[in-house]
mmCIF file of C-alpha atoms in Angstrom:
data_model
loop_
_atom_site.group_PDB
_atom_site.id
_atom_site.type_symbol
_atom_site.label_atom_id
_atom_site.label_comp_id
_atom_site.label_asym_id
_atom_site.label_seq_id
_atom_site.Cartn_x
_atom_site.Cartn_y
_atom_site.Cartn_z
ATOM 1 C CA UNK A 571 -5.665 13.004 4.597
ATOM 2 C CA UNK A 572 -8.756 10.732 4.052
ATOM 3 C CA UNK A 573 -10.433 10.583 0.738
ATOM 4 C CA UNK A 574 -13.066 8.432 -1.185
ATOM 5 C CA UNK A 575 -12.520 7.787 -4.837
ATOM 6 C CA UNK A 576 -15.251 6.504 -7.097
ATOM 7 C CA UNK A 577 -14.519 2.975 -8.750
ATOM 8 C CA UNK A 578 -15.960 0.719 -11.285
ATOM 9 C CA UNK A 579 -16.022 -2.915 -10.588
ATOM 10 C CA UNK A 580 -16.433 -4.925 -13.854
ATOM 11 C CA UNK A 581 -17.209 -8.702 -13.655
ATOM 12 C CA UNK A 582 -14.602 -11.134 -15.127
ATOM 13 C CA UNK A 583 -14.924 -14.662 -15.620
ATOM 14 C CA UNK A 584 -12.732 -15.160 -12.243
ATOM 15 C CA UNK A 585 -13.252 -11.964 -10.309
ATOM 16 C CA UNK A 586 -13.484 -8.125 -11.030
ATOM 17 C CA UNK A 587 -11.560 -5.626 -12.910
ATOM 18 C CA UNK A 588 -11.426 -2.405 -11.050
ATOM 19 C CA UNK A 589 -11.205 1.091 -12.726
ATOM 20 C CA UNK A 590 -10.258 4.240 -10.772
ATOM 21 C CA UNK A 591 -11.237 6.818 -13.432
ATOM 22 C CA UNK A 592 -9.915 9.809 -11.516
ATOM 23 C CA UNK A 593 -6.520 8.424 -11.413
ATOM 24 C CA UNK A 594 -6.585 6.461 -14.711
ATOM 25 C CA UNK A 595 -5.356 3.172 -13.058
ATOM 26 C CA UNK A 596 -6.686 -0.362 -12.941
ATOM 27 C CA UNK A 597 -6.315 -3.387 -10.746
ATOM 28 C CA UNK A 598 -8.373 -6.573 -10.171
ATOM 29 C CA UNK A 599 -9.685 -8.878 -7.284
ATOM 30 C CA UNK A 600 -10.860 -12.359 -6.917
ATOM 31 C CA UNK A 601 -14.269 -11.140 -5.494
ATOM 32 C CA UNK A 602 -15.878 -7.722 -4.692
ATOM 33 C CA UNK A 603 -14.176 -7.431 -1.430
ATOM 34 C CA UNK A 604 -10.721 -8.399 -2.609
ATOM 35 C CA UNK A 605 -11.303 -5.988 -5.549
ATOM 36 C CA UNK A 606 -12.120 -3.053 -3.223
ATOM 37 C CA UNK A 607 -9.032 -3.864 -1.108
ATOM 38 C CA UNK A 608 -6.973 -4.096 -4.383
ATOM 39 C CA UNK A 609 -8.294 -0.733 -5.387
ATOM 40 C CA UNK A 610 -7.369 0.927 -1.962
ATOM 41 C CA UNK A 611 -3.846 -0.532 -2.283
ATOM 42 C CA UNK A 612 -3.410 0.737 -5.910
ATOM 43 C CA UNK A 613 -4.876 4.140 -5.080
ATOM 44 C CA UNK A 614 -2.542 4.346 -2.034
ATOM 45 C CA UNK A 615 0.659 3.177 -3.846
ATOM 46 C CA UNK A 616 -0.174 5.514 -6.683
ATOM 47 C CA UNK A 617 -0.585 8.345 -4.192
ATOM 48 C CA UNK A 618 2.692 7.766 -2.551
ATOM 49 C CA UNK A 619 4.543 7.616 -5.769
ATOM 50 C CA UNK A 620 2.919 10.785 -6.972
ATOM 51 C CA UNK A 621 3.553 12.655 -3.590
ATOM 52 C CA UNK A 622 7.206 11.469 -3.638
ATOM 53 C CA UNK A 623 7.525 12.840 -7.160
ATOM 54 C CA UNK A 624 6.577 16.254 -5.888
ATOM 55 C CA UNK A 625 3.139 16.200 -7.676
ATOM 56 C CA UNK A 626 -0.267 16.747 -6.249
ATOM 57 C CA UNK A 627 -2.731 13.967 -5.735
ATOM 58 C CA UNK A 628 -5.945 14.994 -7.531
ATOM 59 C CA UNK A 629 -9.092 15.149 -5.395
ATOM 60 C CA UNK A 630 -11.799 12.589 -6.152
ATOM 61 C CA UNK A 631 -14.361 13.702 -8.694
ATOM 62 C CA UNK A 632 -17.825 14.626 -7.324
ATOM 63 C CA UNK A 633 -19.697 12.846 -10.080
ATOM 64 C CA UNK A 634 -20.178 9.108 -10.440
ATOM 65 C CA UNK A 635 -18.564 7.389 -13.471
ATOM 66 C CA UNK A 636 -20.809 6.023 -16.202
ATOM 67 C CA UNK A 637 -20.726 2.267 -16.180
ATOM 68 C CA UNK A 638 -22.236 -0.648 -18.294
ATOM 69 C CA UNK A 639 -25.272 -2.359 -16.850
ATOM 70 C CA UNK A 640 -23.294 -5.308 -15.185
ATOM 71 C CA UNK A 641 -20.765 -3.064 -13.807
ATOM 72 C CA UNK A 642 -20.750 -1.844 -10.113
ATOM 73 C CA UNK A 643 -20.070 1.712 -9.313
ATOM 74 C CA UNK A 644 -19.075 2.390 -5.751
ATOM 75 C CA UNK A 645 -16.422 4.292 -3.635
ATOM 76 C CA UNK A 646 -13.286 3.263 -1.849
ATOM 77 C CA UNK A 647 -11.991 5.219 0.997
ATOM 78 C CA UNK A 648 -8.350 5.669 1.940
ATOM 79 C CA UNK A 649 -6.417 7.470 4.531
ATOM 80 C CA UNK A 650 -3.206 8.390 2.717
ATOM 81 C CA UNK A 651 -1.209 9.307 5.853
ATOM 82 C CA UNK A 652 -2.033 5.726 7.405
ATOM 83 C CA UNK A 653 -1.390 3.976 4.114
ATOM 84 C CA UNK A 654 2.111 5.697 3.886
ATOM 85 C CA UNK A 655 2.938 4.593 7.440
ATOM 86 C CA UNK A 656 1.807 1.066 6.887
ATOM 87 C CA UNK A 657 3.668 0.755 3.546
ATOM 88 C CA UNK A 658 6.781 3.031 3.935
ATOM 89 C CA UNK A 659 9.919 0.822 3.712
ATOM 90 C CA UNK A 660 12.441 3.760 3.842
ATOM 91 C CA UNK A 661 15.421 2.713 5.853
ATOM 92 C CA UNK A 662 15.899 4.480 9.172
ATOM 93 C CA UNK A 663 18.624 4.286 11.577
ATOM 94 C CA UNK A 664 18.007 2.468 14.929
ATOM 95 C CA UNK A 665 20.505 2.163 17.773
ATOM 96 C CA UNK A 666 20.719 -1.157 19.508
ATOM 97 C CA UNK A 667 22.737 -2.501 22.331
ATOM 98 C CA UNK A 668 24.356 -5.908 22.462
ATOM 99 C CA UNK A 669 27.116 -7.688 24.260
ATOM 100 C CA UNK A 670 30.601 -6.968 22.776
ATOM 101 C CA UNK A 671 31.345 -10.700 22.411
ATOM 102 C CA UNK A 672 28.348 -11.261 20.438
ATOM 103 C CA UNK A 673 28.947 -8.308 18.191
ATOM 104 C CA UNK A 674 32.611 -9.440 17.555
ATOM 105 C CA UNK A 675 31.475 -12.955 16.725
ATOM 106 C CA UNK A 676 28.710 -11.751 14.440
ATOM 107 C CA UNK A 677 31.093 -9.399 12.452
ATOM 108 C CA UNK A 678 33.621 -12.120 12.247
ATOM 109 C CA UNK A 679 30.935 -14.521 10.666
ATOM 110 C CA UNK A 680 29.975 -11.742 8.352
ATOM 111 C CA UNK A 681 26.443 -11.337 9.515
ATOM 112 C CA UNK A 682 24.553 -8.170 8.880
ATOM 113 C CA UNK A 683 23.033 -6.822 12.032
ATOM 114 C CA UNK A 684 20.459 -4.862 9.958
ATOM 115 C CA UNK A 685 19.140 -7.807 7.870
ATOM 116 C CA UNK A 686 18.928 -10.141 10.874
ATOM 117 C CA UNK A 687 17.109 -7.585 12.946
ATOM 118 C CA UNK A 688 14.601 -6.928 10.103
ATOM 119 C CA UNK A 689 14.065 -10.553 9.450
ATOM 120 C CA UNK A 690 13.465 -11.444 13.158
ATOM 121 C CA UNK A 691 11.079 -8.363 13.608
ATOM 122 C CA UNK A 692 9.052 -9.507 10.605
ATOM 123 C CA UNK A 693 8.845 -12.887 12.038
ATOM 124 C CA UNK A 694 7.693 -11.507 15.337
ATOM 125 C CA UNK A 695 5.170 -9.064 13.971
ATOM 126 C CA UNK A 696 3.886 -11.370 11.209
ATOM 127 C CA UNK A 697 4.616 -8.964 8.394
#
């Protein structure tokens, strides 16, 4: 589900404050591009939490918000399904195979297979 929400970028001394009027949330960024990315992330996180709580994510308004003369009013698009895929940290079971002797040694050493696999995958995937 892809949507575009109007946002207001308000210049600060060291970046921009972002207001998402439709969702009544704020964030900030170092520059315009960072502020827009932070807005996308804030909207996505807010939507995931809202959906997980069984509530409906409101549709974007069709009217542009009113802003002060220095503010920038624009839109930020987000694909909620893709955002959820990229940021869902729900644990899932995965079956792995390894040599018995390695398994026994790791268990004797108190090594968590899940933690070690997650750590290594994060290293390999740079996440």
